[in-house]
PDB file of C-alpha atoms in Angstrom:
ATOM      1  CA  MET A   1     120.687  89.140 128.904  1.00 84.00           C
ATOM      2  CA  THR A   2     118.614  91.971 127.391  1.00 94.00           C
ATOM      3  CA  THR A   3     114.969  92.255 128.438  1.00 96.00           C
ATOM      4  CA  VAL A   4     112.598  92.539 125.519  1.00 97.00           C
ATOM      5  CA  GLY A   5     108.902  93.569 125.583  1.00 96.00           C
ATOM      6  CA  ILE A   6     106.519  92.480 122.817  1.00 96.00           C
ATOM      7  CA  VAL A   7     103.448  94.610 122.210  1.00 95.00           C
ATOM      8  CA  GLY A   8     100.765  92.662 120.284  1.00 94.00           C
ATOM      9  CA  HIS A   9      98.972  89.368 120.271  1.00 90.00           C
ATOM     10  CA  GLY A  10      98.822  88.589 116.484  1.00 92.00           C
ATOM     11  CA  VAL A  11     100.620  86.426 114.030  1.00 94.00           C
ATOM     12  CA  VAL A  12     103.831  88.614 113.980  1.00 96.00           C
ATOM     13  CA  ALA A  13     103.930  89.267 117.663  1.00 96.00           C
ATOM     14  CA  ASP A  14     103.662  85.601 118.505  1.00 96.00           C
ATOM     15  CA  ARG A  15     106.460  84.591 116.165  1.00 97.00           C
ATOM     16  CA  VAL A  16     108.718  87.401 117.408  1.00 97.00           C
ATOM     17  CA  ARG A  17     108.222  86.200 120.947  1.00 96.00           C
ATOM     18  CA  ARG A  18     109.331  82.634 119.940  1.00 96.00           C
ATOM     19  CA  LEU A  19     112.311  83.865 118.065  1.00 96.00           C
ATOM     20  CA  VAL A  20     113.538  86.400 120.761  1.00 96.00           C
ATOM     21  CA  ALA A  21     112.926  84.042 123.687  1.00 95.00           C
ATOM     22  CA  THR A  22     115.880  81.782 122.592  1.00 92.00           C
ATOM     23  CA  THR A  23     118.484  84.567 123.245  1.00 94.00           C
ATOM     24  CA  HIS A  24     116.723  87.242 125.342  1.00 96.00           C
ATOM     25  CA  GLU A  25     114.397  87.560 128.303  1.00 94.00           C
ATOM     26  CA  VAL A  26     110.883  88.186 126.938  1.00 95.00           C
ATOM     27  CA  ARG A  27     108.507  90.230 129.062  1.00 89.00           C
ATOM     28  CA  GLU A  28     104.867  91.182 128.751  1.00 75.00           C
ATOM     29  CA  HIS A  29     104.554  94.683 127.192  1.00 65.00           C
ATOM     30  CA  ASP A  30     103.319  96.366 130.337  1.00 64.00           C
ATOM     31  CA  LEU A  31     106.421  95.343 132.376  1.00 73.00           C
ATOM     32  CA  PRO A  32     109.756  97.322 132.159  1.00 84.00           C
ATOM     33  CA  ALA A  33     112.055  96.311 129.345  1.00 94.00           C
ATOM     34  CA  GLU A  34     115.151  97.630 127.611  1.00 96.00           C
ATOM     35  CA  ILE A  35     113.867  97.034 124.137  1.00 97.00           C
ATOM     36  CA  VAL A  36     110.176  97.086 123.067  1.00 97.00           C
ATOM     37  CA  VAL A  37     108.916  95.555 119.799  1.00 97.00           C
ATOM     38  CA  LEU A  38     105.715  97.137 118.579  1.00 97.00           C
ATOM     39  CA  ALA A  39     103.821  94.486 116.699  1.00 96.00           C
ATOM     40  CA  MET A  40     100.199  95.453 117.228  1.00 94.00           C
ATOM     41  CA  GLY A  41      97.695  97.004 114.803  1.00 90.00           C
ATOM     42  CA  GLY A  42      97.088 100.736 114.668  1.00 88.00           C
ATOM     43  CA  PRO A  43      99.474 103.652 114.542  1.00 96.00           C
ATOM     44  CA  HIS A  44     102.770 103.066 116.317  1.00 98.00           C
ATOM     45  CA  ALA A  45     104.079 106.672 116.446  1.00 98.00           C
ATOM     46  CA  PRO A  46     102.332 107.775 119.658  1.00 98.00           C
ATOM     47  CA  ARG A  47     103.395 104.703 121.611  1.00 97.00           C
ATOM     48  CA  ALA A  48     106.921 104.922 120.212  1.00 98.00           C
ATOM     49  CA  ALA A  49     107.214 108.545 121.319  1.00 98.00           C
ATOM     50  CA  GLU A  50     106.206 107.629 124.894  1.00 97.00           C
ATOM     51  CA  LEU A  51     108.722 104.790 125.055  1.00 96.00           C
ATOM     52  CA  LEU A  52     111.557 106.902 123.673  1.00 97.00           C
ATOM     53  CA  ARG A  53     110.918 109.497 126.279  1.00 97.00           C
ATOM     54  CA  ALA A  54     111.162 106.782 128.882  1.00 96.00           C
ATOM     55  CA  GLY A  55     114.578 105.755 127.582  1.00 97.00           C
ATOM     56  CA  VAL A  56     113.418 102.521 125.908  1.00 97.00           C
ATOM     57  CA  HIS A  57     114.733 101.305 122.476  1.00 98.00           C
ATOM     58  CA  VAL A  58     111.826 100.682 120.084  1.00 98.00           C
ATOM     59  CA  ILE A  59     111.465  98.478 117.086  1.00 98.00           C
ATOM     60  CA  SER A  60     108.342  99.043 114.959  1.00 98.00           C
ATOM     61  CA  THR A  61     106.760  96.656 112.475  1.00 98.00           C
ATOM     62  CA  SER A  62     104.259  99.195 111.181  1.00 96.00           C
ATOM     63  CA  GLY A  63     103.645  99.482 107.535  1.00 94.00           C
ATOM     64  CA  GLY A  64     101.363 102.406 107.456  1.00 94.00           C
ATOM     65  CA  LEU A  65     102.592 105.327 105.298  1.00 94.00           C
ATOM     66  CA  ASP A  66     101.484 108.159 107.584  1.00 95.00           C
ATOM     67  CA  ASP A  67     102.672 106.212 110.641  1.00 97.00           C
ATOM     68  CA  ILE A  68     106.177 105.676 109.141  1.00 98.00           C
ATOM     69  CA  ARG A  69     106.405 109.417 108.294  1.00 98.00           C
ATOM     70  CA  SER A  70     105.441 110.301 111.840  1.00 98.00           C
ATOM     71  CA  MET A  71     108.045 108.001 113.325  1.00 99.00           C
ATOM     72  CA  LEU A  72     110.822 109.295 111.042  1.00 99.00           C
ATOM     73  CA  ASP A  73     110.121 112.683 112.714  1.00 98.00           C
ATOM     74  CA  LEU A  74     111.076 111.204 116.089  1.00 99.00           C
ATOM     75  CA  ASP A  75     114.845 111.140 115.321  1.00 98.00           C
ATOM     76  CA  ASP A  76     115.626 114.037 117.547  1.00 98.00           C
ATOM     77  CA  ASP A  77     113.595 112.563 120.390  1.00 98.00           C
ATOM     78  CA  ALA A  78     115.450 109.299 120.054  1.00 98.00           C
ATOM     79  CA  ARG A  79     118.853 110.913 120.017  1.00 98.00           C
ATOM     80  CA  ALA A  80     117.978 113.074 122.970  1.00 98.00           C
ATOM     81  CA  ALA A  81     117.090 110.069 125.009  1.00 98.00           C
ATOM     82  CA  GLY A  82     120.130 108.106 123.699  1.00 98.00           C
ATOM     83  CA  VAL A  83     118.026 105.307 122.434  1.00 98.00           C
ATOM     84  CA  THR A  84     117.261 103.610 119.061  1.00 99.00           C
ATOM     85  CA  LEU A  85     114.055 103.648 117.104  1.00 99.00           C
ATOM     86  CA  VAL A  86     113.937 101.145 114.201  1.00 99.00           C
ATOM     87  CA  VAL A  87     111.307 102.121 111.716  1.00 99.00           C
ATOM     88  CA  GLY A  88     109.809  99.598 109.353  1.00 97.00           C
ATOM     89  CA  ALA A  89     111.183  96.284 110.736  1.00 98.00           C
ATOM     90  CA  ALA A  90     108.894  93.842 108.919  1.00 98.00           C
ATOM     91  CA  ALA A  91     108.747  92.336 105.464  1.00 98.00           C
ATOM     92  CA  SER A  92     107.676  95.422 103.494  1.00 96.00           C
ATOM     93  CA  PRO A  93     109.050  97.802 104.700  1.00 98.00           C
ATOM     94  CA  GLY A  94     111.980  96.001 106.446  1.00 98.00           C
ATOM     95  CA  LEU A  95     113.315  93.045 104.433  1.00 99.00           C
ATOM     96  CA  SER A  96     112.750  95.145 101.312  1.00 98.00           C
ATOM     97  CA  GLY A  97     115.290  97.692 102.541  1.00 99.00           C
ATOM     98  CA  LEU A  98     117.798  94.982 103.437  1.00 99.00           C
ATOM     99  CA  LEU A  99     117.481  93.390  99.991  1.00 99.00           C
ATOM    100  CA  ALA A 100     117.818  96.736  98.340  1.00 99.00           C
ATOM    101  CA  ARG A 101     121.044  97.505 100.163  1.00 98.00           C
ATOM    102  CA  TYR A 102     122.379  94.045  99.352  1.00 97.00           C
ATOM    103  CA  LEU A 103     121.651  94.443  95.690  1.00 98.00           C
ATOM    104  CA  VAL A 104     123.063  97.939  95.431  1.00 98.00           C
ATOM    105  CA  ALA A 105     126.276  96.909  97.142  1.00 97.00           C
ATOM    106  CA  GLY A 106     126.924  94.532  94.202  1.00 95.00           C
ATOM    107  CA  MET A 107     126.595  97.285  91.568  1.00 97.00           C
ATOM    108  CA  SER A 108     128.771 100.230  90.420  1.00 97.00           C
ATOM    109  CA  GLY A 109     125.793 102.454  90.270  1.00 97.00           C
ATOM    110  CA  CYS A 110     122.098 102.247  90.815  1.00 98.00           C
ATOM    111  CA  ASP A 111     119.489 104.605  89.407  1.00 97.00           C
ATOM    112  CA  GLU A 112     116.146 102.646  89.961  1.00 98.00           C
ATOM    113  CA  LEU A 113     114.680 100.599  92.742  1.00 99.00           C
ATOM    114  CA  HIS A 114     111.300  98.766  92.454  1.00 98.00           C
ATOM    115  CA  VAL A 115     109.495  96.801  95.266  1.00 98.00           C
ATOM    116  CA  ALA A 116     106.538  94.433  94.858  1.00 98.00           C
ATOM    117  CA  VAL A 117     104.887  92.499  97.595  1.00 97.00           C
ATOM    118  CA  HIS A 118     102.239  89.673  97.563  1.00 96.00           C
ATOM    119  CA  GLY A 119     100.144  88.549 100.551  1.00 92.00           C
ATOM    120  CA  THR A 120      99.610  89.679 104.098  1.00 91.00           C
ATOM    121  CA  ALA A 121     100.336  88.351 107.672  1.00 91.00           C
ATOM    122  CA  GLY A 122      97.549  88.793 110.171  1.00 87.00           C
ATOM    123  CA  PRO A 123      94.357  90.857 110.136  1.00 83.00           C
ATOM    124  CA  ALA A 124      96.108  94.203 110.938  1.00 82.00           C
ATOM    125  CA  CYS A 125      98.388  93.635 107.938  1.00 86.00           C
ATOM    126  CA  ALA A 126      95.407  92.794 105.736  1.00 79.00           C
ATOM    127  CA  ARG A 127      93.695  96.034 106.757  1.00 80.00           C
ATOM    128  CA  GLU A 128      96.877  97.930 105.825  1.00 81.00           C
ATOM    129  CA  HIS A 129      96.874  96.289 102.409  1.00 81.00           C
ATOM    130  CA  HIS A 130      93.248  97.230 101.961  1.00 78.00           C
ATOM    131  CA  ASP A 131      93.797 100.876 102.995  1.00 79.00           C
ATOM    132  CA  ALA A 132      96.942 100.997 100.746  1.00 81.00           C
ATOM    133  CA  LEU A 133      94.949 100.167  97.659  1.00 82.00           C
ATOM    134  CA  GLY A 134      92.322 102.871  98.450  1.00 80.00           C
ATOM    135  CA  GLY A 135      94.532 105.843  99.280  1.00 81.00           C
ATOM    136  CA  TRP A 136      97.357 107.800  97.644  1.00 85.00           C
ATOM    137  CA  ALA A 137     100.231 105.895  96.006  1.00 89.00           C
ATOM    138  CA  VAL A 138     103.671 107.557  96.398  1.00 94.00           C
ATOM    139  CA  GLY A 139     106.735 107.192  94.246  1.00 95.00           C
ATOM    140  CA  TRP A 140     110.005 108.921  93.357  1.00 96.00           C
ATOM    141  CA  HIS A 141     110.356 109.701  89.642  1.00 95.00           C
ATOM    142  CA  ASP A 142     113.115 111.600  87.982  1.00 92.00           C
ATOM    143  CA  ASP A 143     114.128 113.416  91.229  1.00 87.00           C
ATOM    144  CA  ASP A 144     110.655 114.410  92.264  1.00 94.00           C
ATOM    145  CA  TRP A 145     107.841 112.962  94.324  1.00 95.00           C
ATOM    146  CA  ILE A 146     104.692 111.773  92.580  1.00 92.00           C
ATOM    147  CA  GLU A 147     101.425 111.001  94.280  1.00 89.00           C
ATOM    148  CA  ARG A 148      98.704 109.229  92.525  1.00 80.00           C
ATOM    149  CA  SER A 149      95.107 108.823  93.685  1.00 71.00           C
ATOM    150  CA  PRO A 150      93.449 106.520  93.731  1.00 65.00           C
ATOM    151  CA  ALA A 151      96.018 103.860  94.278  1.00 62.00           C
ATOM    152  CA  GLY A 152      95.448 100.503  92.512  1.00 68.00           C
ATOM    153  CA  SER A 153      96.457 101.829  89.074  1.00 81.00           C
ATOM    154  CA  GLY A 154      99.618 101.172  87.111  1.00 84.00           C
ATOM    155  CA  ARG A 155      99.265  97.431  86.605  1.00 89.00           C
ATOM    156  CA  GLU A 156     102.540  95.567  86.292  1.00 94.00           C
ATOM    157  CA  LEU A 157     103.128  91.765  85.980  1.00 96.00           C
ATOM    158  CA  CYS A 158     105.726  90.910  88.662  1.00 96.00           C
ATOM    159  CA  TRP A 159     107.493  87.519  88.889  1.00 95.00           C
ATOM    160  CA  PHE A 160     107.974  86.316  92.478  1.00 97.00           C
ATOM    161  CA  PRO A 161     109.897  83.285  93.670  1.00 95.00           C
ATOM    162  CA  GLU A 162     107.956  80.063  93.370  1.00 94.00           C
ATOM    163  CA  PRO A 163     105.431  78.807  94.452  1.00 95.00           C
ATOM    164  CA  VAL A 164     103.911  82.299  94.104  1.00 96.00           C
ATOM    165  CA  GLY A 165     104.974  82.990  90.532  1.00 95.00           C
ATOM    166  CA  ALA A 166     103.615  85.824  88.453  1.00 95.00           C
ATOM    167  CA  ARG A 167     101.055  88.296  89.936  1.00 96.00           C
ATOM    168  CA  ASP A 168      99.437  91.447  88.663  1.00 94.00           C
ATOM    169  CA  CYS A 169     100.741  94.270  91.010  1.00 95.00           C
ATOM    170  CA  TYR A 170      99.483  97.831  91.363  1.00 93.00           C
ATOM    171  CA  ARG A 171     100.675 101.104  92.881  1.00 92.00           C
ATOM    172  CA  ALA A 172      99.745 101.368  96.498  1.00 92.00           C
ATOM    173  CA  GLY A 173     100.183 103.682  99.497  1.00 91.00           C
ATOM    174  CA  ILE A 174     103.011 101.719 101.106  1.00 94.00           C
ATOM    175  CA  PRO A 175     106.008 103.502 102.726  1.00 96.00           C
ATOM    176  CA  ASP A 176     108.883 101.807 100.899  1.00 98.00           C
ATOM    177  CA  PRO A 177     109.606 104.623  98.513  1.00 98.00           C
ATOM    178  CA  VAL A 178     109.858 107.035 101.390  1.00 98.00           C
ATOM    179  CA  LEU A 179     112.337 104.848 103.255  1.00 98.00           C
ATOM    180  CA  LEU A 180     114.349 103.890 100.199  1.00 98.00           C
ATOM    181  CA  ARG A 181     114.605 107.571  99.078  1.00 98.00           C
ATOM    182  CA  ARG A 182     115.961 108.413 102.530  1.00 98.00           C
ATOM    183  CA  ALA A 183     118.584 105.746 102.254  1.00 98.00           C
ATOM    184  CA  PHE A 184     119.455 106.087  98.534  1.00 98.00           C
ATOM    185  CA  PRO A 185     119.376 109.770  97.737  1.00 97.00           C
ATOM    186  CA  ALA A 186     121.095 109.262  94.273  1.00 96.00           C
ATOM    187  CA  VAL A 187     118.493 106.823  92.931  1.00 98.00           C
ATOM    188  CA  ARG A 188     116.242 108.637  90.471  1.00 97.00           C
ATOM    189  CA  ARG A 189     113.220 106.329  90.378  1.00 98.00           C
ATOM    190  CA  ILE A 190     111.630 104.360  93.203  1.00 98.00           C
ATOM    191  CA  SER A 191     108.289 102.501  93.064  1.00 97.00           C
ATOM    192  CA  ALA A 192     106.349 100.069  95.257  1.00 96.00           C
ATOM    193  CA  ARG A 193     103.509  97.812  94.246  1.00 95.00           C
ATOM    194  CA  VAL A 194     101.286  95.212  95.926  1.00 94.00           C
ATOM    195  CA  SER A 195      99.428  92.320  94.238  1.00 93.00           C
ATOM    196  CA  ALA A 196      95.655  92.683  94.103  1.00 87.00           C
ATOM    197  CA  THR A 197      92.676  90.978  92.590  1.00 77.00           C
ATOM    198  CA  ARG A 198      89.939  92.876  90.664  1.00 77.00           C
ATOM    199  CA  ARG A 199      87.762  92.639  93.817  1.00 73.00           C
ATOM    200  CA  ASP A 200      90.570  94.067  96.003  1.00 73.00           C
ATOM    201  CA  ARG A 201      90.748  97.108  93.745  1.00 70.00           C
ATOM    202  CA  LEU A 202      87.037  97.639  93.373  1.00 66.00           C
ATOM    203  CA  THR A 203      86.303  97.392  97.122  1.00 65.00           C
ATOM    204  CA  ALA A 204      89.501  99.291  98.312  1.00 64.00           C
ATOM    205  CA  ARG A 205      87.643 102.585  98.836  1.00 68.00           C
ATOM    206  CA  PHE A 206      85.006 100.925 101.066  1.00 68.00           C
ATOM    207  CA  PRO A 207      85.170  99.290 104.494  1.00 71.00           C
ATOM    208  CA  MET A 208      86.305  95.651 104.307  1.00 70.00           C
ATOM    209  CA  LEU A 209      83.305  93.534 103.345  1.00 66.00           C
ATOM    210  CA  SER A 210      84.365  90.564 105.508  1.00 71.00           C
ATOM    211  CA  PRO A 211      86.701  90.005 108.410  1.00 71.00           C
ATOM    212  CA  PRO A 212      90.246  89.131 107.271  1.00 73.00           C
ATOM    213  CA  HIS A 213      91.627  85.707 107.845  1.00 72.00           C
ATOM    214  CA  ARG A 214      93.893  85.139 110.911  1.00 77.00           C
ATOM    215  CA  GLU A 215      96.782  84.694 108.471  1.00 82.00           C
ATOM    216  CA  GLY A 216      97.238  84.694 104.745  1.00 82.00           C
ATOM    217  CA  GLY A 217      98.814  81.961 102.710  1.00 89.00           C
ATOM    218  CA  VAL A 218     102.338  81.976 101.249  1.00 95.00           C
ATOM    219  CA  GLY A 219     103.325  85.566 100.457  1.00 96.00           C
ATOM    220  CA  ALA A 220     106.227  86.930  98.437  1.00 98.00           C
ATOM    221  CA  LEU A 221     108.500  89.914  98.110  1.00 98.00           C
ATOM    222  CA  ARG A 222     110.757  90.978  95.350  1.00 98.00           C
ATOM    223  CA  VAL A 223     113.156  93.914  95.007  1.00 99.00           C
ATOM    224  CA  GLU A 224     114.605  94.926  91.631  1.00 98.00           C
ATOM    225  CA  ALA A 225     117.516  97.237  91.240  1.00 98.00           C
ATOM    226  CA  ARG A 226     118.528  98.832  87.949  1.00 98.00           C
ATOM    227  CA  GLY A 227     121.939 100.342  87.135  1.00 98.00           C
ATOM    228  CA  ASN A 228     125.373  99.527  85.885  1.00 97.00           C
ATOM    229  CA  ASP A 229     128.277  97.320  86.650  1.00 95.00           C
ATOM    230  CA  GLU A 230     131.955  98.244  86.876  1.00 94.00           C
ATOM    231  CA  HIS A 231     132.254  97.975  83.075  1.00 93.00           C
ATOM    232  CA  GLY A 232     129.400 100.308  82.416  1.00 94.00           C
ATOM    233  CA  GLY A 233     127.082  97.534  81.297  1.00 95.00           C
ATOM    234  CA  ARG A 234     123.378  97.686  82.232  1.00 96.00           C
ATOM    235  CA  VAL A 235     122.448  95.226  85.033  1.00 96.00           C
ATOM    236  CA  THR A 236     119.091  94.405  86.727  1.00 96.00           C
ATOM    237  CA  PRO A 237     119.661  92.255  89.777  1.00 97.00           C
ATOM    238  CA  VAL A 238     116.502  90.936  91.463  1.00 98.00           C
ATOM    239  CA  ALA A 239     116.168  89.200  94.953  1.00 98.00           C
ATOM    240  CA  GLY A 240     113.218  88.138  96.849  1.00 98.00           C
ATOM    241  CA  ILE A 241     111.524  85.555  99.125  1.00 98.00           C
ATOM    242  CA  ALA A 242     108.422  83.266  99.026  1.00 98.00           C
ATOM    243  CA  GLU A 243     107.311  82.738 102.626  1.00 98.00           C
ATOM    244  CA  LEU A 244     104.512  83.465 105.030  1.00 97.00           C
ATOM    245  CA  ILE A 245     104.559  87.229 105.500  1.00 97.00           C
ATOM    246  CA  GLY A 246     104.210  86.940 109.183  1.00 96.00           C
ATOM    247  CA  THR A 247     107.308  84.652 109.382  1.00 98.00           C
ATOM    248  CA  ALA A 248     109.322  87.100 107.335  1.00 98.00           C
ATOM    249  CA  ALA A 249     108.274  90.095 109.392  1.00 98.00           C
ATOM    250  CA  ALA A 250     109.046  88.357 112.620  1.00 98.00           C
ATOM    251  CA  ALA A 251     112.489  87.209 111.358  1.00 98.00           C
ATOM    252  CA  VAL A 252     113.303  90.851 110.485  1.00 99.00           C
ATOM    253  CA  ALA A 253     112.067  92.243 113.820  1.00 98.00           C
ATOM    254  CA  GLY A 254     114.040  89.510 115.642  1.00 98.00           C
ATOM    255  CA  ALA A 255     117.203  90.389 113.734  1.00 98.00           C
ATOM    256  CA  PHE A 256     116.893  94.001 114.736  1.00 99.00           C
ATOM    257  CA  VAL A 257     116.384  93.041 118.320  1.00 98.00           C
ATOM    258  CA  ASP A 258     119.799  91.481 118.262  1.00 98.00           C
ATOM    259  CA  HIS A 259     121.339  94.429 116.428  1.00 98.00           C
ATOM    260  CA  VAL A 260     119.931  96.982 118.933  1.00 98.00           C
ATOM    261  CA  ALA A 261     120.976  94.802 121.864  1.00 97.00           C
ATOM    262  CA  ASP A 262     124.520  94.722 120.546  1.00 96.00           C
ATOM    263  CA  GLY A 263     124.635  98.553 120.675  1.00 95.00           C
ATOM    264  CA  ALA A 264     123.096 100.275 117.755  1.00 95.00           C
ATOM    265  CA  ALA A 265     123.519 104.066 117.342  1.00 95.00           C
ATOM    266  CA  ALA A 266     120.928 106.394 118.945  1.00 98.00           C
ATOM    267  CA  GLY A 267     118.332 107.868 116.670  1.00 98.00           C
ATOM    268  CA  VAL A 268     116.094 106.584 113.900  1.00 99.00           C
ATOM    269  CA  LEU A 269     117.249 103.636 111.910  1.00 98.00           C
ATOM    270  CA  THR A 270     115.817 102.092 108.794  1.00 98.00           C
ATOM    271  CA  SER A 271     116.613  98.735 107.237  1.00 98.00           C
ATOM    272  CA  ALA A 272     118.191 100.359 104.179  1.00 98.00           C
ATOM    273  CA  ASP A 273     120.538 102.608 106.005  1.00 98.00           C
ATOM    274  CA  ALA A 274     124.112 102.646 104.558  1.00 97.00           C
ATOM    275  CA  ASP A 275     125.861 102.149 107.921  1.00 95.00           C
ATOM    276  CA  LEU A 276     123.857  99.013 108.874  1.00 97.00           C
ATOM    277  CA  PRO A 277     125.458  95.509 108.380  1.00 97.00           C
ATOM    278  CA  ALA A 278     122.893  94.479 105.742  1.00 97.00           C
ATOM    279  CA  LEU A 279     124.544  91.100 104.959  1.00 97.00           C
ATOM    280  CA  GLU A 280     124.839  90.317 108.616  1.00 98.00           C
ATOM    281  CA  LEU A 281     121.108  91.158 109.233  1.00 98.00           C
ATOM    282  CA  LEU A 282     120.123  89.123 106.206  1.00 98.00           C
ATOM    283  CA  ARG A 283     121.942  86.106 107.655  1.00 98.00           C
ATOM    284  CA  ALA A 284     120.053  86.608 110.928  1.00 98.00           C
ATOM    285  CA  VAL A 285     116.797  86.723 108.938  1.00 98.00           C
ATOM    286  CA  GLY A 286     117.810  83.474 107.349  1.00 98.00           C
ATOM    287  CA  ARG A 287     118.323  81.912 110.778  1.00 97.00           C
ATOM    288  CA  GLY A 288     114.776  83.037 111.492  1.00 96.00           C
ATOM    289  CA  GLY A 289     113.512  80.691 108.804  1.00 95.00           C
ATOM    290  CA  VAL A 290     113.392  82.889 105.733  1.00 98.00           C
ATOM    291  CA  ARG A 291     115.251  81.848 102.512  1.00 97.00           C
ATOM    292  CA  VAL A 292     116.389  84.713 100.354  1.00 96.00           C
ATOM    293  CA  GLN A 293     116.498  83.923  96.604  1.00 96.00           C
ATOM    294  CA  ALA A 294     118.174  85.731  93.697  1.00 93.00           C
ATOM    295  CA  PHE A 295     116.768  85.732  90.155  1.00 88.00           C
ATOM    296  CA  THR A 296     119.518  84.533  87.747  1.00 76.00           C
ATOM    297  CA  GLY A 297     117.546  83.984  84.577  1.00 68.00           C
ATOM    298  CA  ILE A 298     118.717  80.391  84.432  1.00 62.00           C
ATOM    299  CA  PRO A 299     116.043  77.757  84.706  1.00 59.00           C
ATOM    300  CA  HIS A 300     116.531  74.827  87.128  1.00 58.00           C
ATOM    301  CA  GLU A 301     115.150  71.376  86.390  1.00 55.00           C
TER     302      GLU A 301
END
C-alpha cells in the first residue's frame, strides 16, 4: 500500500483525503510519504522542489499561471531524483487537459483548442479566479504567444452542461494555454476563459472586497476542439462537466495518485501529455463522482 501525504485543509484537500483513503494509506503532510498531494493555497513550486530533492513524488493542484510555469522548470530536478511531478492536477488545469486529449484522439487533425470554466472550489481557488481576471491573459494564436492586459476582455458566450447553461466568459490569466501548447505543439490556436460577472471584472484589479465563501456552488468546465475528421470535413467536438469544482479537482488529483503509485515515468507530467492513458484516467475521475458529458447538438426531452 502506497503512503500518501495531503498538504492542505480546504475543500479539495479534504475530498482528496476521502478518495485516496479507500486504496492508500493517508498520512499527515509532515510525516514521511511516498507521494505528496499539494492542495493548499499559495505557490506550490518551492514546496514541490523541496519534496523532489527528498525523493518524493508530487502532485500539485495549483492553478496559478506563474506557479505552473515555475513547476514546469523542475523537470530536470524530478528526473535527477527519479520521481514524478504532476503539474496541474485539478479541474482547470487538469481535467481540461484530459478532455482535450480525449477529444483530439477522436479527430484526424486538430488546429484549435478552447477552454472555459465557471465557478470555484474553496477560498484559495476563488482568490486565483480573482487574480486571473486582474492580470495578464495568455493565449496561443497563429503560432505565436499573445498576452493581453488587462484580463477580463474578449467576452464570449459559452454553453456549459446543465444546470449551469450559458455564461459570459472572458480571457483570464489561467495556465491552460501554456500546458495545452506543451502537449499539442501542432495546434495553432489555444484560448482559455473564465466566467465573470460585471462586478468580478470591475473589482479584479483591487483586493477582494469580501472574504470568499468556503465553497462555490455548482461549477462547470467545457473544452472545445476544432479540426477535421478522416474525410476532411470540419468537426467541433465539445466535452465538459457540471459539478462542484472542488469535487472535480479532487477526483483528478485522486486519479493521478493511482497513476503515480502504479509507476509513472520520472519527470514532469501534465494531464494532456500524449503518453498518458487519458481514457483510463477519465474513467478514474468518473469513479470519483464526476460525470463527463459530450455536446451532441441533439436535444433530449
